Amino acid sequence: MEHKINKHQLLKVYSKISKFGRVQSNGHVLDGIYAESDWDGHNLFLSNQHVSIRVQFHNTFKVEFKHMFHFEEFLDAINKIDKADYN
């Protein structure tokens, strides 16, 4: 199964988590997805307990996971946050 990562969606979800998520020591968490950035904001990180996506400075990605079904669940959670209205 092919999955495409949409950089605009990831940036939008990062923003929503930062705005509406619960504050954690290194960032914010919303609906099980953690969002944080490095000290200069050039790299953003979205993760849960099984998947990590690093959005790098020039909109390149580094994705880490062990099982495809974890990645699919992660993308479902990203889509849910993207579509949700937290206002």
CSV table of N, CA, C and O in Angstrom, one decimal:
chain,number,residue,atom,x,y,z
A,1,MET,N,0.8,-1.2,0.0
A,1,MET,CA,0.0,0.0,0.0
A,1,MET,C,0.9,1.2,0.0
A,1,MET,O,1.8,1.3,0.8
A,2,GLU,N,0.6,2.2,-0.9
A,2,GLU,CA,1.4,3.4,-1.0
A,2,GLU,C,0.8,4.5,-0.2
A,2,GLU,O,-0.4,4.7,-0.1
A,3,HIS,N,1.7,5.2,0.5
A,3,HIS,CA,1.2,6.3,1.4
A,3,HIS,C,2.0,7.6,1.0
A,3,HIS,O,3.2,7.5,0.8
A,4,LYS,N,1.3,8.6,0.8
A,4,LYS,CA,2.0,9.9,0.5
A,4,LYS,C,1.9,10.8,1.7
A,4,LYS,O,0.8,10.9,2.3
A,5,ILE,N,3.0,11.4,2.0
A,5,ILE,CA,3.0,12.3,3.1
A,5,ILE,C,2.9,13.7,2.6
A,5,ILE,O,3.6,14.1,1.7
A,6,ASN,N,1.9,14.5,3.1
A,6,ASN,CA,1.6,15.8,2.6
A,6,ASN,C,2.3,16.8,3.6
A,6,ASN,O,1.8,16.9,4.7
A,7,LYS,N,3.3,17.5,3.1
A,7,LYS,CA,4.0,18.4,4.0
A,7,LYS,C,3.2,19.5,4.6
A,7,LYS,O,3.3,19.9,5.7
A,8,HIS,N,2.2,20.0,3.7
A,8,HIS,CA,1.3,21.1,4.2
A,8,HIS,C,0.4,20.6,5.3
A,8,HIS,O,0.1,21.3,6.3
A,9,GLN,N,-0.1,19.3,5.2
A,9,GLN,CA,-0.9,18.8,6.2
A,9,GLN,C,-0.1,18.6,7.5
A,9,GLN,O,-0.6,18.9,8.6
A,10,LEU,N,1.1,18.1,7.4
A,10,LEU,CA,1.9,17.9,8.6
A,10,LEU,C,2.2,19.3,9.3
A,10,LEU,O,2.1,19.3,10.5
A,11,LEU,N,2.4,20.3,8.5
A,11,LEU,CA,2.6,21.6,9.1
A,11,LEU,C,1.4,22.1,9.8
A,11,LEU,O,1.4,22.7,10.9
A,12,LYS,N,0.2,21.9,9.2
A,12,LYS,CA,-1.1,22.3,9.7
A,12,LYS,C,-1.3,21.6,11.0
A,12,LYS,O,-1.8,22.1,12.0
A,13,VAL,N,-1.1,20.3,11.0
A,13,VAL,CA,-1.3,19.4,12.2
A,13,VAL,C,-0.4,19.8,13.3
A,13,VAL,O,-0.8,19.9,14.5
A,14,TYR,N,0.9,20.1,13.0
A,14,TYR,CA,1.8,20.6,14.0
A,14,TYR,C,1.3,21.9,14.7
A,14,TYR,O,1.3,22.0,15.9
A,15,SER,N,0.8,22.8,13.8
A,15,SER,CA,0.3,24.0,14.4
A,15,SER,C,-0.9,23.8,15.3
A,15,SER,O,-1.0,24.4,16.4
A,16,LYS,N,-1.8,22.9,14.9
A,16,LYS,CA,-3.0,22.6,15.7
A,16,LYS,C,-2.6,22.0,17.0
A,16,LYS,O,-3.1,22.3,18.1
A,17,ILE,N,-1.7,21.1,17.0
A,17,ILE,CA,-1.2,20.4,18.2
A,17,ILE,C,-0.5,21.4,19.1
A,17,ILE,O,-0.8,21.5,20.4
A,18,SER,N,0.2,22.3,18.6
A,18,SER,CA,0.9,23.4,19.4
A,18,SER,C,-0.1,24.3,20.0
A,18,SER,O,0.1,24.8,21.1
A,19,LYS,N,-1.2,24.6,19.3
A,19,LYS,CA,-2.2,25.6,19.8
A,19,LYS,C,-3.2,24.9,20.7
A,19,LYS,O,-3.5,25.5,21.8
A,20,PHE,N,-3.6,23.7,20.4
A,20,PHE,CA,-4.7,23.1,21.2
A,20,PHE,C,-4.3,22.0,22.1
A,20,PHE,O,-5.1,21.5,22.9
A,21,GLY,N,-3.0,21.5,22.0
A,21,GLY,CA,-2.6,20.4,22.7
A,21,GLY,C,-2.2,20.7,24.1
A,21,GLY,O,-2.0,21.8,24.5
A,22,ARG,N,-2.0,19.6,24.9
A,22,ARG,CA,-1.6,19.7,26.3
A,22,ARG,C,-0.1,19.9,26.3
A,22,ARG,O,0.6,19.2,25.6
A,23,VAL,N,0.4,20.8,27.1
A,23,VAL,CA,1.8,21.1,27.2
A,23,VAL,C,2.5,19.9,27.9
A,23,VAL,O,2.1,19.4,28.9
A,24,GLN,N,3.6,19.5,27.2
A,24,GLN,CA,4.5,18.5,27.7
A,24,GLN,C,5.9,19.1,27.9
A,24,GLN,O,6.1,20.2,27.5
A,25,SER,N,6.8,18.4,28.5
A,25,SER,CA,8.1,19.0,28.8
A,25,SER,C,8.8,19.4,27.5
A,25,SER,O,9.6,20.4,27.5
A,26,ASN,N,8.7,18.7,26.4
A,26,ASN,CA,9.4,19.0,25.2
A,26,ASN,C,8.5,19.5,24.0
A,26,ASN,O,8.9,19.7,22.9
A,27,GLY,N,7.2,19.7,24.3
A,27,GLY,CA,6.3,20.2,23.3
A,27,GLY,C,4.9,20.1,23.7
A,27,GLY,O,4.5,20.4,24.8
A,28,HIS,N,4.0,19.6,22.8
A,28,HIS,CA,2.6,19.4,23.1
A,28,HIS,C,2.1,18.1,22.6
A,28,HIS,O,2.7,17.5,21.7
A,29,VAL,N,1.0,17.6,23.2
A,29,VAL,CA,0.3,16.4,22.7
A,29,VAL,C,-1.2,16.6,22.5
A,29,VAL,O,-1.8,17.3,23.3
A,30,LEU,N,-1.7,16.1,21.4
A,30,LEU,CA,-3.1,16.2,21.1
A,30,LEU,C,-3.6,14.9,20.5
A,30,LEU,O,-2.9,14.4,19.5
A,31,ASP,N,-4.6,14.2,21.1
A,31,ASP,CA,-5.1,13.0,20.5
A,31,ASP,C,-4.0,11.9,20.3
A,31,ASP,O,-4.1,11.2,19.3
A,32,GLY,N,-3.1,11.9,21.2
A,32,GLY,CA,-2.1,10.8,21.1
A,32,GLY,C,-0.9,11.1,20.2
A,32,GLY,O,0.0,10.3,20.0
A,33,ILE,N,-0.9,12.3,19.6
A,33,ILE,CA,0.2,12.7,18.7
A,33,ILE,C,1.0,13.8,19.4
A,33,ILE,O,0.5,14.8,19.8
A,34,TYR,N,2.3,13.6,19.5
A,34,TYR,CA,3.2,14.6,20.1
A,34,TYR,C,3.9,15.5,19.0
A,34,TYR,O,4.2,15.0,17.9
A,35,ALA,N,4.0,16.7,19.3
A,35,ALA,CA,4.6,17.7,18.4
A,35,ALA,C,5.7,18.5,19.2
A,35,ALA,O,5.4,18.9,20.3
A,36,GLU,N,6.8,18.6,18.6
A,36,GLU,CA,7.9,19.4,19.1
A,36,GLU,C,8.8,19.9,18.0
A,36,GLU,O,8.7,19.4,16.9
A,37,SER,N,9.7,20.8,18.3
A,37,SER,CA,10.6,21.3,17.4
A,37,SER,C,12.0,21.4,18.0
A,37,SER,O,12.1,21.4,19.2
A,38,ASP,N,13.0,21.5,17.2
A,38,ASP,CA,14.4,21.7,17.7
A,38,ASP,C,14.5,23.2,18.2
A,38,ASP,O,13.6,24.0,18.0
A,39,TRP,N,15.6,23.5,18.7
A,39,TRP,CA,15.7,24.9,19.3
A,39,TRP,C,15.6,26.0,18.4
A,39,TRP,O,15.1,27.1,18.7
A,40,ASP,N,15.9,25.8,17.1
A,40,ASP,CA,15.8,26.9,16.1
A,40,ASP,C,14.5,26.8,15.3
A,40,ASP,O,14.3,27.7,14.4
A,41,GLY,N,13.7,25.8,15.5
A,41,GLY,CA,12.5,25.7,14.7
A,41,GLY,C,12.6,25.2,13.3
A,41,GLY,O,11.7,25.1,12.5
A,42,HIS,N,13.8,24.8,12.9
A,42,HIS,CA,14.1,24.3,11.5
A,42,HIS,C,13.6,22.9,11.3
A,42,HIS,O,13.4,22.5,10.2
A,43,ASN,N,13.5,22.1,12.4
A,43,ASN,CA,13.1,20.7,12.3
A,43,ASN,C,11.9,20.5,13.2
A,43,ASN,O,11.9,20.9,14.4
A,44,LEU,N,10.8,19.9,12.7
A,44,LEU,CA,9.6,19.7,13.5
A,44,LEU,C,9.5,18.1,13.6
A,44,LEU,O,9.9,17.4,12.7
A,45,PHE,N,8.9,17.7,14.7
A,45,PHE,CA,8.8,16.3,15.0
A,45,PHE,C,7.3,16.0,15.3
A,45,PHE,O,6.8,16.7,16.2
A,46,LEU,N,6.8,15.0,14.7
A,46,LEU,CA,5.4,14.5,15.0
A,46,LEU,C,5.6,13.0,15.3
A,46,LEU,O,6.3,12.3,14.6
A,47,SER,N,5.1,12.6,16.5
A,47,SER,CA,5.3,11.2,16.8
A,47,SER,C,4.2,10.6,17.7
A,47,SER,O,3.4,11.4,18.3
A,48,ASN,N,4.2,9.3,17.8
A,48,ASN,CA,3.5,8.6,18.9
A,48,ASN,C,4.4,7.5,19.4
A,48,ASN,O,5.6,7.6,19.1
A,49,GLN,N,3.9,6.5,20.1
A,49,GLN,CA,4.8,5.5,20.6
A,49,GLN,C,5.4,4.6,19.6
A,49,GLN,O,6.4,3.9,19.9
A,50,HIS,N,4.9,4.6,18.4
A,50,HIS,CA,5.4,3.7,17.3
A,50,HIS,C,6.0,4.3,16.1
A,50,HIS,O,6.7,3.7,15.3
A,51,VAL,N,5.7,5.6,15.9
A,51,VAL,CA,6.1,6.3,14.6
A,51,VAL,C,6.6,7.6,14.9
A,51,VAL,O,6.2,8.3,15.8
A,52,SER,N,7.6,8.0,14.2
A,52,SER,CA,8.2,9.3,14.3
A,52,SER,C,8.4,9.9,12.9
A,52,SER,O,9.0,9.2,12.0
A,53,ILE,N,8.0,11.1,12.7
A,53,ILE,CA,8.2,11.9,11.4
A,53,ILE,C,8.9,13.1,11.8
A,53,ILE,O,8.5,13.9,12.6
A,54,ARG,N,10.1,13.3,11.1
A,54,ARG,CA,10.8,14.6,11.2
A,54,ARG,C,10.7,15.3,10.0
A,54,ARG,O,11.0,14.9,8.9
A,55,VAL,N,10.2,16.6,10.1
A,55,VAL,CA,10.0,17.5,8.9
A,55,VAL,C,11.2,18.4,9.0
A,55,VAL,O,11.3,19.2,9.9
A,56,GLN,N,12.1,18.3,8.0
A,56,GLN,CA,13.4,19.0,8.1
A,56,GLN,C,13.2,20.4,7.4
A,56,GLN,O,12.2,20.6,6.7
A,57,PHE,N,14.3,21.2,7.5
A,57,PHE,CA,14.3,22.5,7.0
A,57,PHE,C,13.8,22.8,5.6
A,57,PHE,O,13.0,23.6,5.4
A,58,HIS,N,14.2,22.0,4.7
A,58,HIS,CA,13.8,22.2,3.3
A,58,HIS,C,12.6,21.2,2.9
A,58,HIS,O,12.6,20.7,1.8
A,59,ASN,N,11.7,21.0,3.8
A,59,ASN,CA,10.6,20.1,3.6
A,59,ASN,C,10.9,18.7,3.2
A,59,ASN,O,10.2,18.1,2.4
A,60,THR,N,12.0,18.2,3.7
A,60,THR,CA,12.3,16.8,3.5
A,60,THR,C,11.9,16.1,4.7
A,60,THR,O,11.6,16.7,5.8
A,61,PHE,N,11.7,14.8,4.6
A,61,PHE,CA,11.2,14.0,5.7
A,61,PHE,C,12.1,12.9,6.1
A,61,PHE,O,12.8,12.3,5.3
A,62,LYS,N,12.0,12.5,7.4
A,62,LYS,CA,12.6,11.3,7.9
A,62,LYS,C,11.5,10.6,8.7
A,62,LYS,O,11.0,11.1,9.6
A,63,VAL,N,11.1,9.4,8.2
A,63,VAL,CA,10.0,8.6,8.9
A,63,VAL,C,10.6,7.3,9.4
A,63,VAL,O,11.4,6.6,8.8
A,64,GLU,N,10.3,7.1,10.7
A,64,GLU,CA,10.7,5.8,11.3
A,64,GLU,C,9.5,5.1,11.9
A,64,GLU,O,8.7,5.7,12.6
A,65,PHE,N,9.5,3.8,11.6
A,65,PHE,CA,8.5,2.9,12.2
A,65,PHE,C,8.9,1.5,11.9
A,65,PHE,O,9.7,1.2,11.0
A,66,LYS,N,8.4,0.5,12.7
A,66,LYS,CA,8.8,-0.9,12.5
A,66,LYS,C,7.7,-1.6,11.7
A,66,LYS,O,8.1,-2.5,11.0
A,67,HIS,N,6.5,-1.3,11.9
A,67,HIS,CA,5.4,-2.1,11.3
A,67,HIS,C,4.5,-1.1,10.5
A,67,HIS,O,4.1,-0.1,11.0
A,68,MET,N,4.1,-1.5,9.3
A,68,MET,CA,3.3,-0.7,8.4
A,68,MET,C,1.9,-0.3,9.0
A,68,MET,O,1.5,0.8,8.9
A,69,PHE,N,1.3,-1.3,9.8
A,69,PHE,CA,0.0,-1.0,10.4
A,69,PHE,C,0.2,0.2,11.4
A,69,PHE,O,-0.8,0.9,11.6
A,70,HIS,N,1.3,0.3,12.1
A,70,HIS,CA,1.5,1.4,13.0
A,70,HIS,C,1.6,2.7,12.2
A,70,HIS,O,1.0,3.8,12.6
A,71,PHE,N,2.2,2.7,11.1
A,71,PHE,CA,2.3,3.9,10.2
A,71,PHE,C,0.9,4.3,9.7
A,71,PHE,O,0.6,5.4,9.7
A,72,GLU,N,0.1,3.3,9.3
A,72,GLU,CA,-1.2,3.6,8.8
A,72,GLU,C,-2.1,4.2,9.9
A,72,GLU,O,-2.8,5.1,9.7
A,73,GLU,N,-2.0,3.6,11.2
A,73,GLU,CA,-2.7,4.2,12.3
A,73,GLU,C,-2.3,5.6,12.6
A,73,GLU,O,-3.1,6.5,12.9
A,74,PHE,N,-1.0,5.9,12.5
A,74,PHE,CA,-0.4,7.2,12.7
A,74,PHE,C,-1.0,8.2,11.7
A,74,PHE,O,-1.5,9.3,12.0
A,75,LEU,N,-1.0,7.8,10.4
A,75,LEU,CA,-1.6,8.7,9.4
A,75,LEU,C,-3.1,8.9,9.6
A,75,LEU,O,-3.6,10.0,9.3
A,76,ASP,N,-3.8,7.9,10.1
A,76,ASP,CA,-5.2,8.1,10.4
A,76,ASP,C,-5.4,9.1,11.5
A,76,ASP,O,-6.2,10.0,11.4
A,77,ALA,N,-4.5,9.1,12.5
A,77,ALA,CA,-4.6,10.1,13.6
A,77,ALA,C,-4.2,11.5,13.1
A,77,ALA,O,-4.9,12.5,13.5
A,78,ILE,N,-3.2,11.6,12.2
A,78,ILE,CA,-2.9,12.9,11.6
A,78,ILE,C,-4.1,13.4,10.8
A,78,ILE,O,-4.4,14.6,10.9
A,79,ASN,N,-4.7,12.6,10.0
A,79,ASN,CA,-5.9,13.0,9.2
A,79,ASN,C,-7.0,13.4,10.2
A,79,ASN,O,-7.7,14.4,9.9
A,80,LYS,N,-7.2,12.7,11.3
A,80,LYS,CA,-8.3,13.1,12.2
A,80,LYS,C,-8.0,14.5,12.8
A,80,LYS,O,-8.9,15.3,12.9
A,81,ILE,N,-6.8,14.7,13.2
A,81,ILE,CA,-6.5,16.0,13.8
A,81,ILE,C,-6.6,17.1,12.7
A,81,ILE,O,-7.2,18.2,13.0
A,82,ASP,N,-6.2,16.8,11.5
A,82,ASP,CA,-6.3,17.8,10.4
A,82,ASP,C,-7.8,18.2,10.2
A,82,ASP,O,-8.1,19.4,10.0
A,83,LYS,N,-8.7,17.3,10.2
A,83,LYS,CA,-10.1,17.5,9.9
A,83,LYS,C,-10.9,18.1,11.1
A,83,LYS,O,-12.0,18.6,11.0
A,84,ALA,N,-10.4,17.9,12.3
A,84,ALA,CA,-11.1,18.3,13.5
A,84,ALA,C,-11.1,19.8,13.7
A,84,ALA,O,-10.2,20.5,13.4
A,85,ASP,N,-12.2,20.2,14.4
A,85,ASP,CA,-12.4,21.6,14.7
A,85,ASP,C,-12.3,21.7,16.3
A,85,ASP,O,-13.2,21.3,17.0
A,86,TYR,N,-11.2,22.2,16.8
A,86,TYR,CA,-10.9,22.3,18.2
A,86,TYR,C,-11.3,23.6,18.8
A,86,TYR,O,-11.2,23.8,20.0
A,87,ASN,N,-11.9,24.5,18.0
A,87,ASN,CA,-12.3,25.8,18.5
A,87,ASN,C,-13.4,25.7,19.4
A,87,ASN,O,-14.4,25.1,19.5
